Short mmCIF file of N, CA and C in Angstrom, two decimals:
data_model
loop_
_atom_site.label_atom_id
_atom_site.label_comp_id
_atom_site.label_asym_id
_atom_site.label_seq_id
_atom_site.Cartn_x
_atom_site.Cartn_y
_atom_site.Cartn_z
N MET A 270 61.24 102.51 -67.05
CA MET A 270 61.54 103.05 -65.66
C MET A 270 60.54 104.03 -65.41
N SER A 271 60.00 104.00 -63.99
CA SER A 271 58.94 104.67 -63.53
C SER A 271 59.33 106.17 -63.42
N SER A 272 58.38 107.09 -63.24
CA SER A 272 58.80 108.52 -62.92
C SER A 272 59.43 108.63 -61.49
N PRO A 273 60.27 109.52 -61.16
CA PRO A 273 60.52 109.87 -59.94
C PRO A 273 59.46 110.86 -59.20
N PHE A 274 58.71 111.20 -60.04
CA PHE A 274 57.50 112.13 -59.16
C PHE A 274 56.41 111.28 -58.93
N GLU A 275 55.90 111.70 -57.79
CA GLU A 275 54.55 111.00 -57.42
C GLU A 275 53.74 112.25 -56.74
N GLN A 276 52.36 112.26 -57.28
CA GLN A 276 51.57 113.31 -56.84
C GLN A 276 51.00 112.68 -55.52
N VAL A 277 51.31 113.56 -54.41
CA VAL A 277 50.84 112.89 -53.16
C VAL A 277 49.59 113.74 -52.59
N ALA A 278 49.26 114.85 -53.31
CA ALA A 278 48.19 115.70 -53.05
C ALA A 278 47.85 116.59 -54.05
N ASP A 279 46.95 117.18 -54.32
CA ASP A 279 46.50 118.19 -55.50
C ASP A 279 47.72 119.34 -55.38
N GLY A 280 48.52 119.18 -56.39
CA GLY A 280 49.67 120.18 -56.66
C GLY A 280 50.83 119.88 -55.79
N VAL A 281 50.81 118.81 -54.97
CA VAL A 281 51.99 118.51 -54.28
C VAL A 281 52.60 117.21 -54.97
N TYR A 282 54.01 117.22 -54.97
CA TYR A 282 54.55 116.14 -55.75
C TYR A 282 55.98 115.71 -54.82
N ALA A 283 56.01 114.46 -54.70
CA ALA A 283 57.38 113.96 -54.09
C ALA A 283 58.27 113.59 -55.26
N TYR A 284 59.38 113.91 -54.80
CA TYR A 284 60.64 113.51 -55.80
C TYR A 284 61.51 112.48 -55.14
N ARG A 285 61.55 111.43 -55.72
CA ARG A 285 62.56 110.45 -55.11
C ARG A 285 63.80 110.38 -55.75
N HIS A 286 64.91 110.57 -54.90
CA HIS A 286 66.41 110.39 -55.60
C HIS A 286 66.90 109.37 -55.12
N ASP A 287 68.11 109.00 -55.44
CA ASP A 287 69.07 107.76 -54.97
C ASP A 287 69.93 108.01 -53.80
N TRP A 288 69.97 109.49 -53.41
CA TRP A 288 71.03 109.67 -52.29
C TRP A 288 70.16 109.29 -50.93
N ALA A 289 70.69 108.14 -50.19
CA ALA A 289 70.22 107.81 -49.01
C ALA A 289 68.69 107.59 -48.89
N ASP A 290 68.13 107.10 -49.94
CA ASP A 290 66.79 106.83 -50.10
C ASP A 290 66.06 108.27 -50.00
N GLY A 291 66.56 109.25 -50.68
CA GLY A 291 66.05 110.55 -50.46
C GLY A 291 64.75 110.99 -51.07
N LEU A 292 64.23 111.96 -50.52
CA LEU A 292 62.80 112.46 -51.04
C LEU A 292 62.95 113.92 -50.87
N CYS A 293 62.34 114.58 -51.80
CA CYS A 293 62.42 116.11 -51.85
C CYS A 293 60.69 116.31 -52.30
N ALA A 294 60.35 117.59 -52.35
CA ALA A 294 59.03 117.84 -52.65
C ALA A 294 58.92 118.97 -53.58
N LEU A 295 57.65 119.25 -54.38
CA LEU A 295 57.64 120.39 -55.23
C LEU A 295 56.00 120.60 -54.77
N VAL A 296 55.73 121.99 -54.62
CA VAL A 296 54.35 122.40 -54.45
C VAL A 296 54.06 123.33 -55.36
N ILE A 297 53.10 123.14 -56.30
CA ILE A 297 52.66 123.97 -57.12
C ILE A 297 51.46 124.80 -56.94
N GLY A 298 51.45 126.17 -56.98
CA GLY A 298 50.37 127.07 -56.71
C GLY A 298 49.83 127.50 -57.84
N GLU A 299 48.85 128.35 -57.77
CA GLU A 299 48.29 129.04 -58.85
C GLU A 299 49.18 130.09 -59.67
N GLN A 300 50.09 130.67 -58.89
CA GLN A 300 50.85 131.78 -59.47
C GLN A 300 52.24 131.32 -59.40
N SER A 301 52.78 130.43 -58.39
CA SER A 301 54.18 130.16 -58.29
C SER A 301 54.35 128.74 -57.98
N ALA A 302 55.60 128.10 -57.76
CA ALA A 302 55.93 126.86 -57.15
C ALA A 302 57.00 127.00 -56.34
N VAL A 303 57.49 126.03 -55.39
CA VAL A 303 58.37 125.92 -54.59
C VAL A 303 59.13 124.51 -54.65
N ALA A 304 60.34 124.40 -54.61
CA ALA A 304 60.94 123.14 -54.28
C ALA A 304 61.33 123.13 -52.88
N ILE A 305 61.12 121.87 -52.31
CA ILE A 305 61.56 121.76 -50.93
C ILE A 305 62.83 120.67 -51.03
N ASP A 306 64.00 121.15 -50.83
CA ASP A 306 65.26 120.37 -51.02
C ASP A 306 65.48 120.37 -52.52
N GLY A 307 66.84 120.05 -52.76
CA GLY A 307 67.36 119.93 -54.11
C GLY A 307 68.15 118.65 -54.47
N GLY A 308 68.05 117.78 -53.62
CA GLY A 308 68.63 116.46 -53.99
C GLY A 308 70.13 116.44 -53.82
N GLY A 309 70.71 115.29 -54.03
CA GLY A 309 72.23 115.16 -53.98
C GLY A 309 72.92 115.45 -55.19
N ASP A 310 72.36 115.62 -56.29
CA ASP A 310 73.04 115.49 -57.50
C ASP A 310 72.63 116.57 -58.44
N PRO A 311 73.47 117.27 -59.25
CA PRO A 311 72.83 118.09 -60.12
C PRO A 311 71.66 117.76 -61.07
N ALA A 312 71.64 116.50 -61.50
CA ALA A 312 70.63 115.78 -62.07
C ALA A 312 69.28 115.86 -61.51
N ASP A 313 69.27 115.84 -59.97
CA ASP A 313 68.15 115.89 -59.26
C ASP A 313 67.23 117.30 -59.49
N GLY A 314 68.32 118.51 -59.37
CA GLY A 314 67.87 119.62 -59.52
C GLY A 314 67.44 119.97 -60.75
N ASP A 315 68.01 119.51 -61.77
CA ASP A 315 67.52 119.67 -63.24
C ASP A 315 66.20 118.98 -63.39
N ALA A 316 66.01 117.89 -63.03
CA ALA A 316 64.75 117.17 -63.16
C ALA A 316 63.68 117.86 -62.48
N MET A 317 63.91 118.23 -61.22
CA MET A 317 62.62 119.08 -60.62
C MET A 317 62.52 120.59 -61.14
N ALA A 318 63.58 121.16 -61.75
CA ALA A 318 63.35 122.44 -62.47
C ALA A 318 62.51 122.18 -63.76
N ALA A 319 62.83 121.14 -64.50
CA ALA A 319 62.21 120.96 -65.72
C ALA A 319 60.69 120.62 -65.27
N PHE A 320 60.43 119.81 -64.39
CA PHE A 320 59.07 119.52 -63.89
C PHE A 320 58.15 120.90 -63.37
N ILE A 321 58.73 121.65 -62.85
CA ILE A 321 58.21 122.91 -62.52
C ILE A 321 57.85 123.75 -63.64
N ARG A 322 58.84 123.81 -64.57
CA ARG A 322 58.67 124.47 -65.98
C ARG A 322 57.38 123.80 -66.78
N GLN A 323 57.30 122.57 -66.72
CA GLN A 323 56.36 121.79 -67.28
C GLN A 323 54.88 122.06 -66.80
N GLN A 324 54.86 122.58 -65.64
CA GLN A 324 53.69 123.17 -64.82
C GLN A 324 53.33 124.46 -64.98
N GLY A 325 54.31 125.39 -65.87
CA GLY A 325 54.08 126.52 -66.34
C GLY A 325 54.52 127.54 -65.22
N ARG A 326 55.29 127.24 -64.36
CA ARG A 326 56.00 127.99 -63.31
C ARG A 326 57.42 127.90 -63.62
N GLU A 327 57.95 128.96 -62.92
CA GLU A 327 59.70 129.08 -62.89
C GLU A 327 60.20 128.54 -61.45
N PRO A 328 61.34 127.66 -61.63
CA PRO A 328 61.91 127.34 -60.40
C PRO A 328 62.71 128.46 -59.70
N ASP A 329 61.99 129.23 -59.16
CA ASP A 329 62.80 130.32 -58.45
C ASP A 329 62.64 130.48 -56.97
N ARG A 330 62.04 129.54 -56.28
CA ARG A 330 61.86 129.59 -54.85
C ARG A 330 62.31 127.97 -54.51
N LEU A 331 63.30 128.00 -53.53
CA LEU A 331 63.79 126.73 -52.81
C LEU A 331 63.68 126.92 -51.42
N ILE A 332 63.27 125.90 -50.64
CA ILE A 332 63.35 125.75 -49.31
C ILE A 332 64.28 124.65 -48.89
N TYR A 333 65.16 124.84 -48.02
CA TYR A 333 66.05 123.74 -47.54
C TYR A 333 65.38 123.36 -46.15
N THR A 334 65.19 122.13 -46.04
CA THR A 334 64.80 121.64 -44.69
C THR A 334 65.98 121.51 -43.60
N HIS A 335 67.23 121.31 -44.30
CA HIS A 335 68.50 121.40 -43.54
C HIS A 335 69.60 121.39 -44.55
N GLY A 336 70.81 121.61 -44.05
CA GLY A 336 71.79 121.85 -45.10
C GLY A 336 72.85 120.52 -45.35
N HIS A 337 72.37 119.47 -45.22
CA HIS A 337 73.18 118.19 -45.61
C HIS A 337 73.24 118.04 -47.03
N SER A 338 74.48 117.31 -47.36
CA SER A 338 74.54 117.27 -48.88
C SER A 338 73.61 116.74 -49.66
N ASP A 339 72.76 115.77 -49.16
CA ASP A 339 71.75 115.27 -50.05
C ASP A 339 70.48 116.10 -50.13
N HIS A 340 70.61 117.24 -49.44
CA HIS A 340 69.59 118.10 -49.83
C HIS A 340 69.94 119.42 -50.51
N VAL A 341 71.23 119.57 -50.59
CA VAL A 341 71.73 121.00 -51.19
C VAL A 341 72.71 120.66 -52.35
N TRP A 342 73.47 119.57 -52.50
CA TRP A 342 74.26 119.47 -53.84
C TRP A 342 73.41 119.51 -55.21
N GLY A 343 72.37 119.19 -55.24
CA GLY A 343 71.60 119.18 -56.47
C GLY A 343 70.62 120.28 -56.73
N ALA A 344 70.96 121.36 -55.80
CA ALA A 344 69.88 122.43 -55.75
C ALA A 344 70.30 123.62 -56.80
N MET A 345 71.48 123.62 -57.37
CA MET A 345 71.72 124.82 -58.18
C MET A 345 70.68 125.34 -59.15
N PRO A 346 70.17 124.16 -60.03
CA PRO A 346 69.08 124.58 -60.94
C PRO A 346 67.92 125.20 -60.35
N LEU A 347 67.65 125.04 -58.98
CA LEU A 347 66.54 125.44 -58.31
C LEU A 347 66.81 126.67 -57.61
N GLY A 348 68.02 127.27 -57.45
CA GLY A 348 68.26 128.11 -56.57
C GLY A 348 68.51 129.57 -57.15
N GLY A 349 68.19 129.91 -58.30
CA GLY A 349 68.41 131.03 -58.87
C GLY A 349 67.54 132.22 -58.54
N GLY A 350 66.63 131.97 -57.51
CA GLY A 350 65.80 133.05 -56.93
C GLY A 350 66.02 133.03 -55.39
N GLU A 351 64.84 133.02 -54.90
CA GLU A 351 64.84 133.00 -53.36
C GLU A 351 65.03 131.59 -52.82
N VAL A 352 66.03 131.50 -51.75
CA VAL A 352 66.35 130.27 -51.11
C VAL A 352 66.27 130.53 -49.52
N PHE A 353 65.25 129.77 -49.05
CA PHE A 353 64.93 129.73 -47.59
C PHE A 353 65.37 128.63 -46.75
N SER A 354 65.70 129.03 -45.52
CA SER A 354 65.96 127.93 -44.60
C SER A 354 65.91 128.32 -43.10
N HIS A 355 65.88 127.53 -42.28
CA HIS A 355 66.14 127.69 -40.83
C HIS A 355 67.33 128.61 -40.56
N ASP A 356 67.36 129.45 -39.64
CA ASP A 356 68.76 130.38 -39.43
C ASP A 356 69.95 129.69 -39.02
N LEU A 357 69.80 128.21 -38.55
CA LEU A 357 71.04 127.52 -38.28
C LEU A 357 71.52 126.76 -39.61
N THR A 358 70.78 126.66 -40.78
CA THR A 358 71.27 126.12 -41.97
C THR A 358 72.53 126.55 -42.47
N PRO A 359 72.64 127.87 -42.80
CA PRO A 359 73.89 128.32 -43.36
C PRO A 359 75.09 127.87 -42.52
N ASP A 360 75.06 128.14 -41.25
CA ASP A 360 76.28 127.60 -40.39
C ASP A 360 76.55 126.06 -40.55
N LEU A 361 75.48 125.26 -40.59
CA LEU A 361 75.70 123.80 -40.90
C LEU A 361 76.26 123.61 -42.48
N MET A 362 75.86 124.41 -43.39
CA MET A 362 76.52 124.20 -44.69
C MET A 362 77.99 124.78 -44.63
N ARG A 363 78.18 125.78 -43.89
CA ARG A 363 79.68 126.39 -43.80
C ARG A 363 80.64 125.48 -43.33
N LYS A 364 80.05 124.71 -42.23
CA LYS A 364 81.01 123.65 -41.73
C LYS A 364 81.23 122.46 -42.53
N GLN A 365 80.35 122.15 -43.62
CA GLN A 365 80.70 121.04 -44.44
C GLN A 365 81.34 121.46 -45.70
N VAL A 366 81.79 122.68 -45.83
CA VAL A 366 82.25 122.96 -47.14
C VAL A 366 83.71 122.40 -47.27
N PRO A 367 84.57 122.39 -46.19
CA PRO A 367 85.75 121.67 -46.27
C PRO A 367 85.62 120.08 -46.83
N THR A 368 84.81 119.50 -46.34
CA THR A 368 84.45 118.10 -46.77
C THR A 368 83.84 118.02 -48.23
N TRP A 369 83.19 118.90 -48.66
CA TRP A 369 82.70 119.02 -49.82
C TRP A 369 83.80 119.28 -50.75
N ALA A 370 84.79 120.39 -50.48
CA ALA A 370 85.87 120.54 -51.23
C ALA A 370 86.83 119.26 -51.54
N ALA A 371 87.02 118.55 -50.40
CA ALA A 371 87.87 117.50 -50.34
C ALA A 371 87.20 116.27 -51.31
N LYS A 372 85.89 116.00 -51.47
CA LYS A 372 85.21 115.19 -52.22
C LYS A 372 85.30 115.58 -53.66
N TRP A 373 85.29 116.68 -53.81
CA TRP A 373 85.18 117.22 -55.20
C TRP A 373 86.50 117.79 -55.68
N GLN A 374 87.58 117.45 -54.91
CA GLN A 374 88.95 117.94 -55.17
C GLN A 374 89.05 119.21 -55.75
N THR A 375 88.50 120.27 -55.09
CA THR A 375 88.51 121.58 -55.52
C THR A 375 88.92 122.43 -54.38
N THR A 376 88.80 123.89 -54.48
CA THR A 376 89.06 124.59 -53.26
C THR A 376 87.71 124.75 -52.48
N GLU A 377 87.89 125.28 -51.19
CA GLU A 377 86.57 125.63 -50.62
C GLU A 377 85.71 126.64 -51.00
N GLU A 378 86.49 127.78 -51.79
CA GLU A 378 85.72 128.85 -52.51
C GLU A 378 84.94 128.28 -53.49
N GLU A 379 85.50 127.38 -54.38
CA GLU A 379 84.75 126.59 -55.51
C GLU A 379 83.63 125.90 -54.95
N ALA A 380 83.94 124.86 -53.95
CA ALA A 380 82.77 124.11 -53.36
C ALA A 380 81.56 124.88 -52.86
N ALA A 381 81.90 125.92 -52.15
CA ALA A 381 80.93 127.00 -51.76
C ALA A 381 80.01 127.35 -52.65
N ARG A 382 80.64 127.61 -54.00
CA ARG A 382 79.72 128.21 -55.06
C ARG A 382 78.80 127.30 -55.81
N ARG A 383 79.19 125.93 -55.41
CA ARG A 383 78.47 124.98 -56.32
C ARG A 383 77.18 124.75 -55.62
N VAL A 384 76.80 125.28 -54.39
CA VAL A 384 75.53 125.25 -53.91
C VAL A 384 74.72 126.61 -53.83
N PRO A 385 73.50 126.66 -53.96
CA PRO A 385 72.84 128.00 -53.66
C PRO A 385 72.71 128.10 -52.08
N TRP A 386 72.94 129.29 -51.59
CA TRP A 386 72.89 129.52 -50.19
C TRP A 386 71.55 130.33 -49.88
N PRO A 387 71.26 130.04 -48.53
CA PRO A 387 69.80 130.83 -48.15
C PRO A 387 70.20 132.41 -48.40
N THR A 388 68.92 132.89 -48.80
CA THR A 388 68.91 134.38 -49.04
C THR A 388 68.00 134.93 -48.00
N ALA A 389 67.11 134.03 -47.37
CA ALA A 389 66.37 134.39 -46.17
C ALA A 389 66.16 133.27 -45.24
N THR A 390 66.36 133.68 -43.94
CA THR A 390 66.33 132.53 -42.97
C THR A 390 65.03 132.74 -42.21
N PHE A 391 64.48 131.84 -41.08
CA PHE A 391 63.78 132.10 -40.22
C PHE A 391 64.03 131.31 -39.00
N SER A 392 63.60 131.60 -37.65
CA SER A 392 63.79 130.96 -36.56
C SER A 392 62.80 130.13 -36.01
N GLN A 393 61.56 130.67 -36.15
CA GLN A 393 60.40 129.69 -35.62
C GLN A 393 59.34 129.46 -36.73
N GLU A 394 59.21 130.29 -37.62
CA GLU A 394 58.02 130.07 -38.57
C GLU A 394 58.26 130.89 -39.89
N MET A 395 57.81 130.29 -40.87
CA MET A 395 57.73 131.18 -42.22
C MET A 395 56.71 130.65 -42.99
N ARG A 396 55.91 131.59 -43.70
CA ARG A 396 55.06 131.25 -44.68
C ARG A 396 55.35 131.64 -46.27
N TRP A 397 54.81 130.87 -47.04
CA TRP A 397 55.03 131.20 -48.55
C TRP A 397 53.71 130.99 -49.23
N HIS A 398 53.23 132.21 -49.94
CA HIS A 398 52.09 132.20 -50.51
C HIS A 398 52.34 131.95 -52.13
N LEU A 399 51.82 130.78 -52.54
CA LEU A 399 52.03 130.35 -53.84
C LEU A 399 50.84 130.69 -54.83
N GLY A 400 49.84 131.53 -54.52
CA GLY A 400 48.48 131.67 -55.05
C GLY A 400 47.60 130.37 -54.85
N GLY A 401 46.63 130.45 -54.02
CA GLY A 401 45.59 129.46 -53.78
C GLY A 401 46.36 128.40 -52.90
N ARG A 402 47.51 128.64 -52.41
CA ARG A 402 48.22 127.60 -51.50
C ARG A 402 49.23 128.24 -50.80
N THR A 403 49.25 127.81 -49.48
CA THR A 403 50.06 128.45 -48.46
C THR A 403 51.02 127.31 -47.90
N ILE A 404 52.40 127.50 -47.88
CA ILE A 404 53.25 126.68 -47.29
C ILE A 404 53.48 127.22 -45.87
N ARG A 405 53.56 126.51 -44.99
CA ARG A 405 54.14 126.98 -43.64
C ARG A 405 55.16 126.02 -43.08
N SER A 406 56.28 126.71 -42.74
CA SER A 406 57.44 126.06 -42.18
C SER A 406 57.53 126.41 -40.64
N ILE A 407 57.81 125.32 -39.98
CA ILE A 407 58.00 125.66 -38.53
C ILE A 407 59.27 124.77 -38.11
N ARG A 408 59.80 125.37 -36.95
CA ARG A 408 61.12 124.96 -36.38
C ARG A 408 60.70 123.50 -35.76
N THR A 409 61.41 122.50 -36.13
CA THR A 409 61.36 121.30 -35.25
C THR A 409 62.73 120.65 -34.94
N PRO A 410 62.85 120.08 -33.82
CA PRO A 410 64.06 119.61 -33.49
C PRO A 410 64.44 118.29 -34.40
N GLY A 411 65.76 117.91 -34.31
CA GLY A 411 65.89 116.63 -35.08
C GLY A 411 66.38 116.87 -36.46
N HIS A 412 66.62 115.68 -37.13
CA HIS A 412 67.03 115.69 -38.46
C HIS A 412 65.83 115.86 -39.41
#
């Protein structure tokens, strides 16, 4: 079986998962790392967190591109620190909680606790400095 991780640039890795032909990313800087999306299953987040640790960094920064289940359901192992998103993402996530609860056959409160929620949001642009590498996130329309 081939690795789900593919280096696409120096210090930048794609992580492929089975949800909707999904793709997440990991960016490794000299001082820290960031995961971009968490996949649709806790095994995705576990694999990405382990990969970040293998690079000598902690999985303590997570960026959501948006709040759909295939981006947030696997994110718990990556969301122990800062979680960033566009300012519309928390509302999108809140709207989905009843569906998540029904799928998982649990309460809405429990469903909401199963994913990391954004701790910081942006409306137009945000930058993250990882040591020798900077990520810039900008608002774009669409999915």
